[in-house]
Structures are given as C-alpha cells and as structure tokens.
Amino acid sequence: MKKTITALVGLIIVAFAIGFGGPTIYSKMLSLGIITYTPASVDTAVTNIGTVTPSITFTFGGDIMLDRGVAKSVEKNFAGDFAPLFKNAEQLFQNDDITLVNLEGPVSDKGHNVGSIYSFEMDPKVLPVMRNAGIDIVSFANNHVGDYTKAAFSDTMERLIENDISYSGAGESYAEATTPTTIEKNGMTVGFLGFTDVGPNWLAAKGEDAGILLASDPNFFSIISEAKKEVDVLVVSFHWGVEYKPHTDRQTKLAHSAIDAGADIIVGTHPHVAQDLETYKDKLIIYSLGNFIFDQYFSDETMQGLVVRTTISKDGVISNTKEYINHLDKYFAIKSIDEKYPPVKTSDTPAEIKISWVGDIPPSSTIPLFDETILSWLKISDIKAGNLEGALSSSIGPEKNTKCVPGTLHCYSFVGNDAFIKSLKSAGFNLFNLANNHALDKGENGAITTKSILADNKLAYAPESGDLITAKIKGVTVAFLGFGHNAWTQKITDIENIRKTVQDAASKYSVVVVFFHGGAEGEKMTHVPKKSETYIGEDRGDVYKFAHTAIDSGADLVLGSGPHVVRGIEKYNDRLIVYSAGNFLTTEGMSSKGLTGKGALFNIAVDQNGVYKNLGILSTTAEINNSVTADQTNEALLKIIELTKQDFNQTIASDQLGAISFQ
C-alpha cells in the first residue's frame, strides 16, 4: 500500500479546534498561525495585514541510480557507505517541505536480471541514507523498475514504505497505481502521480496485478482529473523524452494535457540531461531534471543535473521558483549544488532593512504617551517591534482579568484594552512578539482575543506558538519567529527544534529575525551568564547558547526581552544580538526602581542578506503615569556599553546622537 504522510500542525490549530469564536479574518489567521504584510514605506504603519494562504515548498531532483559504477565507487572510496554521496545535498533537501526524486531502478535483493545490459538493482541499505538526506517521495514509474523482475519491483515498494519514503506511479494493483499518493503538510493535501512514456509496457498495472502507470493509458486524462478532486495540489511525474536530447513535441503534448486535466506541477526525467522549464496556464513544467546521482561519466552534461525549488499555495499560485545545478565529483558524490542564475551584483546601494526594538511592553488600561524624541526615532524604521508582555481584552476588571489566586506569590497579570494598543499603533508600532510568559494572562481564550484585537487594528504579531510571519520590505523577504521559555511557546531550550525552525525559515526568506523571551528577572540580572538561568523555579534558558544556535542556523538578527533590565549586546558572525532591551513601559505591579525603570530603543539596520550595518541606541525612562521619555542621563546606554565589554569582551562607543560603533 502506498504511504501517506501526515505532518502535525501546531498548537494554534488545536486552539482553533476547541471552538473559540472571533472575527472571520482572525479565525483564518489563527488556523494558519501566519500573517504576511508589506510596509508601504519607512514611515507608514502596515496597512495590508491579513491572512495568508498556506503553501508548500518543493525541491525536485533528477535520476538516482546507486548501482553499477556508483556502487563500485562507494565500496572502493567510502567503505560501502552511501551517505557521503548525499552530504552536500542535505542542506537543500532537509530545509523544504517535500523533496521528490526519480528512483531509477529497484532497491532489493530479490529477483534476477531480465537480460538487459543496462539493468540496475540497488542495495537496500541505500534507502535509509536517502531518507536521512531528506528525500520524502520517489517517482517509481520508469524504464528500469522492472530490471530484476516483478518480485524485486514489489519488494522495492515494501522497502520504501518501511523506510518512510513514499512513491508514486506504481502500485500493487491498477487501482492503487492510479490513486494519488498524498502527503499532508501545512494544512494542505498534496497528491502525486507518476507515468512512464518509455516502458516497460509489460509491467503496466492491470486489475489486481502490480505494476506502473503508462502515459499511453487510455484513462490518462481521467486519472489526473479524478486525482485532482482529492487534493489541493497535484504533482505529476513523467519518465519520457529522448536521452541526451532537447524536449520533444510528445513531451509538450503530454505536459499540457496533464495540466488541462488538473495537474499543477509537471516533473520530467529520463533524458539524463537537463532540459528547459515552461509555464503553461500559470502552472510549472520541468521537462527534464537530468541526473542527480548517476555513473555516466562520459560528458559534463551527464555529470550534472538540474534541481528545482518552487513554492505553491493552496489556491495553486506558484512562486519563488529557483533553478540549481548539482555537480558530481569523480566518485559520483554531490560535489555542490549551485544556483543557476545567482543574483546579479550591481553598483546600486543595497537595500537596508531598519528595525526598531524596545523590549517589554506590559499592557494596561492606562493609555501610554510618548515624547517627541521617542516618536522621531520610531518614525525612521520599517518595522517597529516590541514584546507585548500580557493580554488584550475588551473588558477590563481585576476580578475578570487576573490569573493569580489572592495571596499567590510571584504572580503577575497584565491586561490592556483596545485604547492601549491603538496608542502604540499611533506611535508607529506594527509588530509585537507574543512568545512570552504573560501571553496567557487571560488564558487560551484571552490569547485568542489578543490576536483578534491586534488583527482588527492591522497589527502583526509573532505568535506564542512559534509560527512565523513574513514581510516584504524594499523588495526583500523577511521572516519573524518568536521563542520563549514556557510550555505554550516554542522553547528556547529545545536546541534541535531551534535549528530546524530557523534553518527552514532561512532557506525561504532573505532575512530572518528571531525574537526571544528568556533569562532571569530583576535589577541585578543584567549579566548574560552563558549558562541556564532560573527564576522562581523556572528554567529561563541559556540565552547565550540560544542566540548563537539561532545565528548558526541562519538567523540574521536576534532580539531579546524578559529580564526587565538592559543587558549587553553582541556582534556574532556579522549579526547582531540584543540580549534584553529592558522595560519600555511599566505598570501597576511592576518595579520601576533603578534599572527596571530604564529601557533602550534600538534602531538597527541590516542589509538585504541580513548582515549587520549600523545601530542607534536611545535611552528611555518609563514614567509612573505610563509615559515614555528619552533619558537625558543615558543610563541604559552607559550600562549596555559596560555590559558588552564585561560579558562579550566587545567594545562599543556612542556619539552624541546615539549612533553605535563596534571598536
């Protein structure tokens, strides 16, 4: 039986399923956990915030044949270990949603050579290697799948399933072969079919007999059209064409017919050389990917292949299609995978993305006020972000809002209203981090209300669950992720998940910004200890390890909150880490003594690749009447300079306007 993979979606979907109400637009945002928006200009708040249709990012690779010369090379040069062949493909294959390749022959120890001099049968030990490399599904309708009899063919399908690899184009019966293999991911059902136009005809699936799908099948059109009814996106693979030649009229006819029947993406193999791409009715046709791993050493064209990455939304819109060339070395291992059309470098001034970050903002029923210096600093940035340290509600009242039982120690609840958030919006704020320990101050229902109020005000947020939001700023795609130390957040202590989540974002977006809420709290907690911190019995994480892991995984800017005091900053691998911006606002129940009443407004610029460019720091004071003013004594800035030297041995200096330079 074919394998169907279901990817679990996160806590946001679970919360939605509980049945909480809310505006239609919010319900959609909640079910997705994703918001996309595009700032109109550097001094204009985001106005087109809304829902985003789910999407899937595919990577398509060509023919994989691990027998004959490849197997001999592996035995001689890698002691029988096939893993080195795929090492340089892992980064690309493991950082998408679904990877598809063509499996050029059976993987089995059964059967016998049917007589061709070009017969392949691969060692079963290659399958876990392929899965570990990131391959999710193979097309198994091609001219070599019957090379070692039907016994090896059927055995291969069983072994693929055992190794968690799906397959298309084949089945243990005609009904199974014509039923699309499905993968559930990102709230979408993706279907896969496969056809061969180059045989072997004797292995065509018939009735209850195992076999493959032929492109000459009289039911070709209806097989595709019926499959499309069952899925959101349909990918159809073809093994077709003439070896070592450009694509033929027959390939064009089949591809167009498949799209007319309902296919969204056509993926071709067999010619052993790369062919061209075509867009037909806004759908993608890849005529031939050529070889991915093969032993055809006799030409440059056969020792390389085409790898295509593309994204398709649930409503069928294809975007971000990129072509790569995979190069094989003399051992038939992937030497490199290089972008076919790398961005052209120009002499034009590169885009700079400007982000303001202010740290902790506890909501309340008191409308916050900001002096002109604060407003002028916020005005120059594209993104104005802060950590929203609490919930928003349309009903304010202590008996309704508090999460704390009377007499409970170390328990604080912060709840604000619509007027509070409108004041922040008027100041220019357009993005808030919700991944913190106060996101559920009014419970799960309150968290839903918070997001609904933000959405109604066209304000974006990084959800507490860790899902990402995206923006396109000056033509540059930017992703924002949130992490925290609580069970309802994506945890800063889960290193493996941090790597995977950030790598996935970095593979799709030009700039990745990571928010985190972590570290111990209090006036004395200004240092980054480079080890796990605890507070009131909670593990608040090793923020130093977290930040470095995030950047090592592809993050470009890491912005922290949580200690309620400023901490030092660090430049690491040409990326900036802000460990804590302190309190931007204070409210009833919060200390404003000493440094806890001080904060910093960071204006940060990065280039279109996320590389740190420049920084300004404005010291702020949180007044008791919920107003924020510029601190003429520069207490926060002076403390940041001191802590940066003490904790990271990095020297920074500031001019009179707050512009920071690393010495």
XYZ file of C-alpha atoms in Angstrom, residues 37 357 383-387 428-433 459-462 469 480 515:
20
model
C 2.252 42.110 5.386
C 13.141 47.091 19.074
C 9.460 47.646 11.463
C 8.657 48.938 14.946
C 8.544 45.966 17.299
C 8.260 45.237 20.989
C 7.462 42.406 23.365
C 4.184 53.693 14.832
C 4.358 50.174 16.251
C 3.378 47.490 13.734
C 4.723 44.183 15.132
C 4.632 42.514 18.550
C 6.253 39.399 19.967
C -1.042 44.955 13.713
C 1.149 41.909 13.141
C 2.448 39.522 15.767
C 4.901 36.673 16.195
C 5.121 35.856 9.971
C 9.995 36.799 12.056
C 12.562 37.273 18.999
